Short mmCIF file of C-alpha atoms in Angstrom, two decimals:
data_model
loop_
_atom_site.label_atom_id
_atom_site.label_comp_id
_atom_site.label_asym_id
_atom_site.label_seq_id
_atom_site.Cartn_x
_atom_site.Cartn_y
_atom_site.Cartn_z
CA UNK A 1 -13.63 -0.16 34.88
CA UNK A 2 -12.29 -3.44 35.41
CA UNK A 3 -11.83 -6.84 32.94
CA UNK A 4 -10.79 -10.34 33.79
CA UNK A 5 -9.41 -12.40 30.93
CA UNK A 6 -6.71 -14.84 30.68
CA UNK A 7 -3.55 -14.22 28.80
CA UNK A 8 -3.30 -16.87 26.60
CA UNK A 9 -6.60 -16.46 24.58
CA UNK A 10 -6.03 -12.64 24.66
CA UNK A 11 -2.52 -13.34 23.03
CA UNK A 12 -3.81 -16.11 20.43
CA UNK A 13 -6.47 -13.92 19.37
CA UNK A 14 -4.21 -10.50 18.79
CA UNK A 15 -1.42 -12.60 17.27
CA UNK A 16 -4.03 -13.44 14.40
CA UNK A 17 -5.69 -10.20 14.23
CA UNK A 18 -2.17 -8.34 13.95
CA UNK A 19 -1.85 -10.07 10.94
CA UNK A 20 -4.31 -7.62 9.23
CA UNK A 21 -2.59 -4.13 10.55
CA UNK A 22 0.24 -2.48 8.14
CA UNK A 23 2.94 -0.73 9.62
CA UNK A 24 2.81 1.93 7.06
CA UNK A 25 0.09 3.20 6.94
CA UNK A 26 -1.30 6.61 6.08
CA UNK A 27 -3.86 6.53 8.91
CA UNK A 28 -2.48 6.19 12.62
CA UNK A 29 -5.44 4.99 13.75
CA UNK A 30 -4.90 1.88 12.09
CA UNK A 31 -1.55 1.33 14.07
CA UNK A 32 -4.10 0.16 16.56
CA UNK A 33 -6.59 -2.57 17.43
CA UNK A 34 -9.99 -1.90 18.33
CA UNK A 35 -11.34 -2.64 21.57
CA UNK A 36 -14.97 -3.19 21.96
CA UNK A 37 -16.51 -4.67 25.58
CA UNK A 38 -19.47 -5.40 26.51
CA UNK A 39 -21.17 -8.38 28.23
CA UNK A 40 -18.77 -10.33 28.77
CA UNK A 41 -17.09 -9.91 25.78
CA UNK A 42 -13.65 -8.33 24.10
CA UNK A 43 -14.28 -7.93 20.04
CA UNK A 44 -10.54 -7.01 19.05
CA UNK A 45 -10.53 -5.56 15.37
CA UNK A 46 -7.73 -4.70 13.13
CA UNK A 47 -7.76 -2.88 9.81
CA UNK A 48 -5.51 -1.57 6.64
CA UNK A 49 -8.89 -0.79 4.68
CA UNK A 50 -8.42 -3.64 2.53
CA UNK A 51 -9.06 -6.41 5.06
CA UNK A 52 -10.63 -5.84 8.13
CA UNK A 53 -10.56 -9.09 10.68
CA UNK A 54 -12.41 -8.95 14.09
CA UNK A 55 -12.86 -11.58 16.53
CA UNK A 56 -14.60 -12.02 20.18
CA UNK A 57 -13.35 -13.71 23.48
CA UNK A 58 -15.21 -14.18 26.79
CA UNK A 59 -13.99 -12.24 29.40
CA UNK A 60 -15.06 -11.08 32.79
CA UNK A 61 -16.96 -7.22 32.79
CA UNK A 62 -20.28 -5.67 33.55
CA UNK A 63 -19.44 -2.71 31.81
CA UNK A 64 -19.67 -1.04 28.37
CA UNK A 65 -16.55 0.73 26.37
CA UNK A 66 -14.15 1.21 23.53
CA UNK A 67 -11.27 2.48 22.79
CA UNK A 68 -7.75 2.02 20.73
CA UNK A 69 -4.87 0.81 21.62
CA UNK A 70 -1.38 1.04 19.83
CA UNK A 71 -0.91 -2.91 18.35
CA UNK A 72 3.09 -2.86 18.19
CA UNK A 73 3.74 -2.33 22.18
CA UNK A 74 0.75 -4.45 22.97
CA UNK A 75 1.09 -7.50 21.28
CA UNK A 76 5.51 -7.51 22.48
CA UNK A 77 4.03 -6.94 25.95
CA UNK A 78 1.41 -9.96 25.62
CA UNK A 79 4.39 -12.23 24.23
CA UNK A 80 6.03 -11.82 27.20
CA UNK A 81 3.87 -12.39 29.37
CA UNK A 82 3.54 -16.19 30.47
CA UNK A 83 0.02 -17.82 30.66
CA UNK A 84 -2.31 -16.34 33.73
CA UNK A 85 -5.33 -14.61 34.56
CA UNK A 86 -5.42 -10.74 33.33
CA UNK A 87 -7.05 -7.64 34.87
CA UNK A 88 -7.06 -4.74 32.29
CA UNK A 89 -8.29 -1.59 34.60
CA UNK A 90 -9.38 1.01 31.77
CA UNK A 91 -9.82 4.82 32.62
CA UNK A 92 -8.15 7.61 31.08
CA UNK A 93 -5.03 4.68 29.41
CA UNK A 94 -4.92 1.03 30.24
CA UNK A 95 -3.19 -0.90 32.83
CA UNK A 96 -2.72 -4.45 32.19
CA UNK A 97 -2.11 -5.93 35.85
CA UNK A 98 -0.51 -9.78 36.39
CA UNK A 99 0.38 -11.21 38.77
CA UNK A 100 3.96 -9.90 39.14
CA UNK A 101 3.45 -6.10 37.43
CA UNK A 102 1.69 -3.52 35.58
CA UNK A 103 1.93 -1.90 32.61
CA UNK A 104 0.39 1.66 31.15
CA UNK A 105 -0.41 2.40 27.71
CA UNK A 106 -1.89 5.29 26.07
CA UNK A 107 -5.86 4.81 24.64
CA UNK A 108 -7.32 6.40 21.50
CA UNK A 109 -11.02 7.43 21.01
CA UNK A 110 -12.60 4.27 19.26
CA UNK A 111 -14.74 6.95 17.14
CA UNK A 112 -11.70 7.69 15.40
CA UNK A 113 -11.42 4.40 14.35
CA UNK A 114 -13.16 3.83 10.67
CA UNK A 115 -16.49 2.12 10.42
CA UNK A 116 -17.51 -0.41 7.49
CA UNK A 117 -20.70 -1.05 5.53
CA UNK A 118 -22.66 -4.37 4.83
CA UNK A 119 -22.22 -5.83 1.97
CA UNK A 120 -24.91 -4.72 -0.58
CA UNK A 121 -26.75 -7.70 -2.54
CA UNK A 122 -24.20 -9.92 -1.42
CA UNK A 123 -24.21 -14.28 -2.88
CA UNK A 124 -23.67 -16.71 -0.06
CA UNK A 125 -21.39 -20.01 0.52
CA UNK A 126 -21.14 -22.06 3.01
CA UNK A 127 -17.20 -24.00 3.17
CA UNK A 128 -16.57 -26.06 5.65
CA UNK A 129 -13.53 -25.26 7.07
CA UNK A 130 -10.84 -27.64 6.70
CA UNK A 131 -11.77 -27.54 2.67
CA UNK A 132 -11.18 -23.80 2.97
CA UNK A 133 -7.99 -24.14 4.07
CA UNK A 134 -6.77 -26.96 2.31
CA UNK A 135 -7.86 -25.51 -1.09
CA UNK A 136 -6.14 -22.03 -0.04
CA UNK A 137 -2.93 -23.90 1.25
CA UNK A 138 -2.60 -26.18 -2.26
CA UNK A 139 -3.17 -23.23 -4.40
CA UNK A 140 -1.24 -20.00 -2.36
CA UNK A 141 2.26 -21.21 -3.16
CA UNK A 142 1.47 -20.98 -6.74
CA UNK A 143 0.35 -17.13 -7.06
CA UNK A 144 2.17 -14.24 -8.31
CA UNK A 145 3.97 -11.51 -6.49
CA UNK A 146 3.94 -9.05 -9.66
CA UNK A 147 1.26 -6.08 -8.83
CA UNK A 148 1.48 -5.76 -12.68
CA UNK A 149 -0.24 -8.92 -13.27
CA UNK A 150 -2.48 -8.10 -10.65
CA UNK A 151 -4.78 -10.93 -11.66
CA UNK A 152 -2.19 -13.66 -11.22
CA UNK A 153 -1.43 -12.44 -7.53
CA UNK A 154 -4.07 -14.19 -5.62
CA UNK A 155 -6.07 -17.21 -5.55
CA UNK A 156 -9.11 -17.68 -7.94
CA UNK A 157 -12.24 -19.38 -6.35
CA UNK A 158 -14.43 -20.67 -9.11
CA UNK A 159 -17.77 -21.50 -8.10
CA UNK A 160 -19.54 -24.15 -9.64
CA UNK A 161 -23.18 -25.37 -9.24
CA UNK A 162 -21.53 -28.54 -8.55
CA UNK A 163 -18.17 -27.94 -7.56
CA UNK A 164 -15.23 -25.63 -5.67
CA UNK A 165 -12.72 -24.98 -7.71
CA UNK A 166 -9.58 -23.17 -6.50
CA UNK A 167 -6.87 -22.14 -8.69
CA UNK A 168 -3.27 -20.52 -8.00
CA UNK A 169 -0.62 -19.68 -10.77
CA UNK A 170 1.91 -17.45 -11.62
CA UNK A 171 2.53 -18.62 -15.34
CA UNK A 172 4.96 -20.56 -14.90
CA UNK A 173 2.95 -23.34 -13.03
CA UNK A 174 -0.55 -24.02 -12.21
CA UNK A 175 -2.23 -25.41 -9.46
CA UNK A 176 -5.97 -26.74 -9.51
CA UNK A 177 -7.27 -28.23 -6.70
CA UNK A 178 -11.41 -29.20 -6.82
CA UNK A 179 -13.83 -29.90 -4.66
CA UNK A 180 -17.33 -31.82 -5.49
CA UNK A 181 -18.78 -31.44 -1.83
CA UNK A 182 -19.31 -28.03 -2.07
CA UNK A 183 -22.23 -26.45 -4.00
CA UNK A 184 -23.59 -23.57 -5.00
CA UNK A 185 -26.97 -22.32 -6.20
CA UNK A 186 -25.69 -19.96 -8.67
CA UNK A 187 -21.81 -19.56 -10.70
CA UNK A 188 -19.19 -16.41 -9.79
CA UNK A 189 -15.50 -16.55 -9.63
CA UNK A 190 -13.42 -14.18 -7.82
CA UNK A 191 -10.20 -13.85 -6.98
CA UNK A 192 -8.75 -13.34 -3.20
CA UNK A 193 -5.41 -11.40 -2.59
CA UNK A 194 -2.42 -12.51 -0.76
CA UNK A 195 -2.69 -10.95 2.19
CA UNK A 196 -6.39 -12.38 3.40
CA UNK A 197 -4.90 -15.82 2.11
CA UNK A 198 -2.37 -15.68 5.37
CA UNK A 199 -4.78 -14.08 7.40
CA UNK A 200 -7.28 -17.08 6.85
CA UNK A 201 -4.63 -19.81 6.91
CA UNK A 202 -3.88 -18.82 9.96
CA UNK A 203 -7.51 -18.48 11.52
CA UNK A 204 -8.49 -21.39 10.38
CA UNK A 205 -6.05 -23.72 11.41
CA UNK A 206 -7.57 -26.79 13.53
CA UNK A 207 -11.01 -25.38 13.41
CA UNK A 208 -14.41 -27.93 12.50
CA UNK A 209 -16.95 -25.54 11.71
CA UNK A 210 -18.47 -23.77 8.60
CA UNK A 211 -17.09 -20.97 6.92
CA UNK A 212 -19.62 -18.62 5.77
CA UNK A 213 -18.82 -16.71 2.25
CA UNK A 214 -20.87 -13.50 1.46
CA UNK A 215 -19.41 -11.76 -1.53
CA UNK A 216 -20.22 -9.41 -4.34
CA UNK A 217 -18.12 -7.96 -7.58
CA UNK A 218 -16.22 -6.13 -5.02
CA UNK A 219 -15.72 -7.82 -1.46
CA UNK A 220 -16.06 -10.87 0.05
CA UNK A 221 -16.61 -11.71 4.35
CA UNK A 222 -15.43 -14.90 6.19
CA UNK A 223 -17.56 -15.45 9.25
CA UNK A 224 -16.83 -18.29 11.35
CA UNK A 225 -16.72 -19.34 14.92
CA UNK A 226 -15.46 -15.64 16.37
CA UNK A 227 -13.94 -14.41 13.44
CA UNK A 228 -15.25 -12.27 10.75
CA UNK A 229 -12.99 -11.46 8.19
CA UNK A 230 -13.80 -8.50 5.46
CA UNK A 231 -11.71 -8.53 1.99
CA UNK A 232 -11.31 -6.24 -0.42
CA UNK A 233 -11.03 -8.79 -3.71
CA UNK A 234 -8.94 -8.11 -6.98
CA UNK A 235 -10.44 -6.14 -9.59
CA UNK A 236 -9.21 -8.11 -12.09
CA UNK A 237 -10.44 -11.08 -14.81
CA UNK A 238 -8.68 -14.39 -14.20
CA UNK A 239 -7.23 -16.24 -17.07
CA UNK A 240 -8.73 -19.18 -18.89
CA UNK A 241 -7.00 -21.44 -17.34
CA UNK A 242 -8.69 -24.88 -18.43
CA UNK A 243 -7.51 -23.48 -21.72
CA UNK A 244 -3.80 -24.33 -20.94
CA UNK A 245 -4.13 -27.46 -19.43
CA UNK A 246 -2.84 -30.08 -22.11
CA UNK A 247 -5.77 -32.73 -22.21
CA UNK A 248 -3.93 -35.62 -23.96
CA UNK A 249 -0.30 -36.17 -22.69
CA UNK A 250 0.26 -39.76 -23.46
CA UNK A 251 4.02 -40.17 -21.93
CA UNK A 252 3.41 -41.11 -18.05
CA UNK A 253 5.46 -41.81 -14.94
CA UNK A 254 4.55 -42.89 -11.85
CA UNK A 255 7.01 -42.76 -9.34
CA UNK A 256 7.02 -42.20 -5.14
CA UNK A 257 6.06 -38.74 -4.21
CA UNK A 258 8.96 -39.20 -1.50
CA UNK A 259 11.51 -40.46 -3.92
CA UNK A 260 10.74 -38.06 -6.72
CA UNK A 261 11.39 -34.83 -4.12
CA UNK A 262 14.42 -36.36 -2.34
CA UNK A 263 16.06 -36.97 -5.45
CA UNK A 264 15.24 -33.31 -6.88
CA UNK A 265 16.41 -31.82 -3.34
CA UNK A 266 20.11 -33.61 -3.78
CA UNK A 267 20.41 -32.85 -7.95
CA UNK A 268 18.90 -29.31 -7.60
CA UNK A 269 22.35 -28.70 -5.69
CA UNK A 270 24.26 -29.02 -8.50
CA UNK A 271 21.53 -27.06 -10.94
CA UNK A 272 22.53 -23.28 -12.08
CA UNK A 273 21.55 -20.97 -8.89
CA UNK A 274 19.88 -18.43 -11.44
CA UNK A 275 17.59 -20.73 -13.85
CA UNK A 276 17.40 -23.99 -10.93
CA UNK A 277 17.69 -26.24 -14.55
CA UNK A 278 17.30 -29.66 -14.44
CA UNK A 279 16.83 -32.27 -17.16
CA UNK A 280 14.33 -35.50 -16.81
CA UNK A 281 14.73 -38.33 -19.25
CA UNK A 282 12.65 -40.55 -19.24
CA UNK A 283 13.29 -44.22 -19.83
CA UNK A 284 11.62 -47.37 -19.94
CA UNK A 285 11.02 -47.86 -16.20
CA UNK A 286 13.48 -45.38 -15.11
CA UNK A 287 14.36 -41.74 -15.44
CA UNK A 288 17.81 -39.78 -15.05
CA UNK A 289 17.50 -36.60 -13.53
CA UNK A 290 20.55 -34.23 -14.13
CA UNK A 291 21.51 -31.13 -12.51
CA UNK A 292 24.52 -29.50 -14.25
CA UNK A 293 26.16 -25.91 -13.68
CA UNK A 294 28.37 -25.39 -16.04
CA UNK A 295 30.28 -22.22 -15.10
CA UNK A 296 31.58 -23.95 -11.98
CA UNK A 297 31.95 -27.50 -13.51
CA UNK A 298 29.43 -29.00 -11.00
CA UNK A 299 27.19 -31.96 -12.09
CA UNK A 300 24.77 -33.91 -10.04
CA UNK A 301 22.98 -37.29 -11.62
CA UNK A 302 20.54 -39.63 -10.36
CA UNK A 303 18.57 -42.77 -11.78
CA UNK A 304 15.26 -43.80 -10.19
CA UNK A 305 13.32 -46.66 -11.21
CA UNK A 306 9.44 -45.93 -12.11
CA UNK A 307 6.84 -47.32 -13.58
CA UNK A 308 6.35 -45.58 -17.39
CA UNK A 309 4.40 -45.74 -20.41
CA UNK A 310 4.90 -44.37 -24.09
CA UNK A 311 7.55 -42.88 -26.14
CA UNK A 312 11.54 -41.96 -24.40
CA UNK A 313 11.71 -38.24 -23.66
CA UNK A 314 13.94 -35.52 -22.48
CA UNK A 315 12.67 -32.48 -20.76
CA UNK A 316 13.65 -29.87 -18.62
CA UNK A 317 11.76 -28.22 -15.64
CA UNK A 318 12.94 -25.43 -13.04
CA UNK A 319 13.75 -28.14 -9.54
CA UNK A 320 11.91 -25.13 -7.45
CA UNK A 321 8.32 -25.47 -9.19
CA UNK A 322 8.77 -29.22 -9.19
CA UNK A 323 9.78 -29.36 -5.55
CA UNK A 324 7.07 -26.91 -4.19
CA UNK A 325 4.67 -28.19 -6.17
CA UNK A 326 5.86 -31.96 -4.72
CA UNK A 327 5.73 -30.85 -1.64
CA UNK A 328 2.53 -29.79 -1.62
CA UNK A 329 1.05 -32.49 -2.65
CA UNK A 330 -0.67 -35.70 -0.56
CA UNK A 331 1.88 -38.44 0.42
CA UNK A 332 2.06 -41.98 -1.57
CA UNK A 333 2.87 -41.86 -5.71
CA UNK A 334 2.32 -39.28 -8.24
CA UNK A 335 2.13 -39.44 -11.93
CA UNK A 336 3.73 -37.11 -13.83
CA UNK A 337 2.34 -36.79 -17.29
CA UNK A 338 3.73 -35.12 -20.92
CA UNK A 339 3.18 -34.84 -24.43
CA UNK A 340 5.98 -33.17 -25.64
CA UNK A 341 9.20 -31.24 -24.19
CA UNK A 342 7.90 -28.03 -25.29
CA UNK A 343 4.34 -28.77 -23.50
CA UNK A 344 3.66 -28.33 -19.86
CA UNK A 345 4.04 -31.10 -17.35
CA UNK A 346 0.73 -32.34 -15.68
CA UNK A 347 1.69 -33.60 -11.97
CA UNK A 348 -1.51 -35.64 -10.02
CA UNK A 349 -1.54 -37.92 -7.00
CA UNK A 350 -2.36 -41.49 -7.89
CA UNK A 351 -5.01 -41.29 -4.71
CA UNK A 352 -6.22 -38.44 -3.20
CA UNK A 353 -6.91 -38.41 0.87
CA UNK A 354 -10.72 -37.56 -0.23
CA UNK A 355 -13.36 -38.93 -3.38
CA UNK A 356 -14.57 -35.78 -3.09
CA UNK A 357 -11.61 -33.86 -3.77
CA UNK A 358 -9.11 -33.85 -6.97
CA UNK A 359 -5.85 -32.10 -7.68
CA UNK A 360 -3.48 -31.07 -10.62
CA UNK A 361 -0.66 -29.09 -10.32
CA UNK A 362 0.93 -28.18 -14.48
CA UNK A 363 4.49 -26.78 -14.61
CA UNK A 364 5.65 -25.30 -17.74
CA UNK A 365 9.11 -26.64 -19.04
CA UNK A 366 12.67 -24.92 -19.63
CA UNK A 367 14.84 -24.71 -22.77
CA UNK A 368 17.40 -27.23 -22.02
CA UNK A 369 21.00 -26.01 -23.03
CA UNK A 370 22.94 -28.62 -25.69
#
C-alpha cells in the first residue's frame, strides 16, 4: 500500500512524540513508534510505559495497517529531509520515496507493541492551554532531580474548587504560580513527573485550544487537538507548602526585574563557583549586592537604587535561585520581600500580565561568611 503525506508535519509530529521513547529500555519494541493508518489518517505513538503520547495527521490512503518502525533511524532520516510531499509504500519494510531517493527500513508487527487501559473512575479538567503551559513553565525550573525525594521531583497541581494552583520546589526555593479562571467541581492534588512536563511543554507550544485532564490516584491523560498524552503520576504526598511561606515579611524592595537580574548576572561572576554566595544589603532606597570569592581574591560590588520600606538588612541568597527564579518571572518591577536573614525571601511581580493569575516564587537564604 501506498501513503501521501508531507514531510514537514510528519517530522513536527515525530520530533514531539520521540520525546516520550527511552533509549534504554528493557523492551525493544519500545525503540519504535507505532504506526496506525487508516482513513486518511497516521496516529504515531511512542511509549516507555510511564508516558505514552500519540498524535494523528491527515494523510493521503484508502487503506488499513500497522506496524513498528525503529524511532532512532527514522526520525535522523526525516531531519534530513527538506520540506516536500512523501510517499511511504508499505509491504513487507517501508520505503519512504521523495523526490530525489528512497530509503528502506525494517517493520515490526504492531501486535507486539503494548496496549493500554482506560482510565478507571477517572475526575475531569478542562485547562485551557496556554494556562497549562505557563503554569508548567513557571513552576518546572523549580523541581527536584533527587529520585530520593521523589515527591519534590515534579510539579504539584493543586486543584481548587476555585482555583489552579501549581507548585514546583526543590527545598531550596519555591515557586507558586495560581490561577482563579480555572475551576473544578471537586479538590485532588497530584503531582506530574519531569519527563511528561517536557513532553507537554513542548506539545503545547502556540496552541489555543482546551486541554482536557482525566486523572485518578494513579494516572493522569492530556487530550488536546491530536495529541493524547498518558502519565504515570508520582506516588508520593506533596509537602505543605503554604506552611513555609512566611506570611508577614515587613522589609520590602521594589526594584526593576531587568536591573535586579543584570546586576546579579555581572556580581555572580565574582561569587564562590561551589556555594554561588552573594550578599544583599539593603538600604534606604538602595541595596549593595556583593559577590566575593575569597580563595582567589575576587570581589564584585554593585549599588542599585530601589524603592524600600522598613528596617536595614543583610542577607545572603545563592545568585542561581535568584536569577532563575528572575528570569522566570513577567517583565516590569518585582518586590522582593523579608522578615529576617534567617527567613526565606518572598519574590512577586508588582503586576501580573493577567487578574486572573498570581505568582510567588520564595528562596531560602545562605549563611553569609564574616
Amino acid at each position: 500500500m501506498q501513503v501521501l503525506v508531507q514531510s514537514q508535519t510528519l517530522t513536527k509530529h515525530l520530533s514531539i512524540v520521540k520525546s516520550t521513547i527511552n533509549s534504554n529500555h528493557s523492551m525493544p519494541i519500545l525503540y519504535s513508534f507505532l504506526f496506525e493508518i487508516s482513513q486518511n489518517k497516521i496516529k504515531i505513538t511512542g511509549s516507555d510505559l510511564e508516558n505514552t503520547l500519540s498524535t494523528e495527521i491527515e494523510c493521503e490512503c484508502t487503506e488499513e495497517i500497522s506496524f513498528c518502525v525503529e524511532a532512532d533511524t527514522l526520525m535522523d532520516l526525516m531531519k534530513a529531509i527538506p520540506s516536500q510531499p512523501l510517499t511511504l509504500k508499505i509491504e513487507k519494510e517501508i520505503e519512504i520515496i521523495t523526490t530525489s531517493g528512497n530509503y528502506n527500513m525494517p517493520i515490526s508487527d504492531a501486535k507486539e507493541f503494548p496496549t493500554f487501559a482506560e482510565l478507571e473512575n477517572p475526575s475531569t479538567l478542562l485547562v485551557p492551554a496556554h494556562i497549562l503551559n505557563a503554569g508548567l513553565t513557571k513552576t518546572s525550573f523549580a523541581i527536584g532531580t533527587d529520585d530520593l525525594r521523589a515527591q519534590l521531583c515534579g510539579v504539584c497541581f493543586d486543584i481548587k474548587t476555585d482555583r489552579l494552583i501549581f507548585i514546583g520546589t526543590n527545598a531550596n526555593m519555591l515557586v507558586k504560580y495560581t490561577r482563579t479562571d480555572v475551576t473544578s467541581q471537586e479538590e485532588n492534588q497530584f503531582i506530574l513527573p519531569r519527563k511528561p512536563i517536557a513532553v507537554l511543554k513542548s506539545a503545547l507550544s502556540g496552541l489555543d485550544c482546551d486541554v482536557e485532564m482525566r486523572y485518578n490516584i494513579q494516572n493522569v491523560v492530556f487530550t488536546f487537538e491530536n495529541f493524547n498524552l498518558i502519565c504515570r503520576l508520582i506516588d508520593a504526598k506533596y509537602p505543605a507548602y503554604d506552611s513555609v511561606i512566611h506570611k508577614e515579611n515587613p522589609i520590602t524592595l521594589e526594584i526593576k526585574k531587568s536591573e535586579l537580574l543584570g546586576s546579579l548576572k555581572r556580581i555572580s561572576i565574582f561569587s564562590n563557583k561551589t556555594t554561588h554566595q552573594i550578599s544583599l544589603d539593603k538600604k534606604q532606597n538602595e541595596i549593595i549586592l556583593v559577590g566575593e570569592d575569597v580563595d582567589y581574591s575576587n570581589k564584585g560590588v554593585e549599588t542599585l537604587n530601589c524603592i524600600t520600606d522598613g528596617d536595614e538588612m543583610k542577607i545572603g541568597f545563592n545568585s542561581r535561585f535568584l536569577s532563575e527564579m528572575l528570569s522566570n518571572m513577567s517583565d516590569g518591577d518585582v518586590r522582593l520581600s523579608m522578615s529576617a536573614p534567617n527567613q526565606a525571601g518572598i519574590l512577586t511581580p508588582l503586576k501580573e500580565n493577567s487578574e486572573n493569575e498570581e505568582t510567588l516564587m520564595l528562596v531560602m537564604p545562605v549563611m553569609l561568611n564574616k
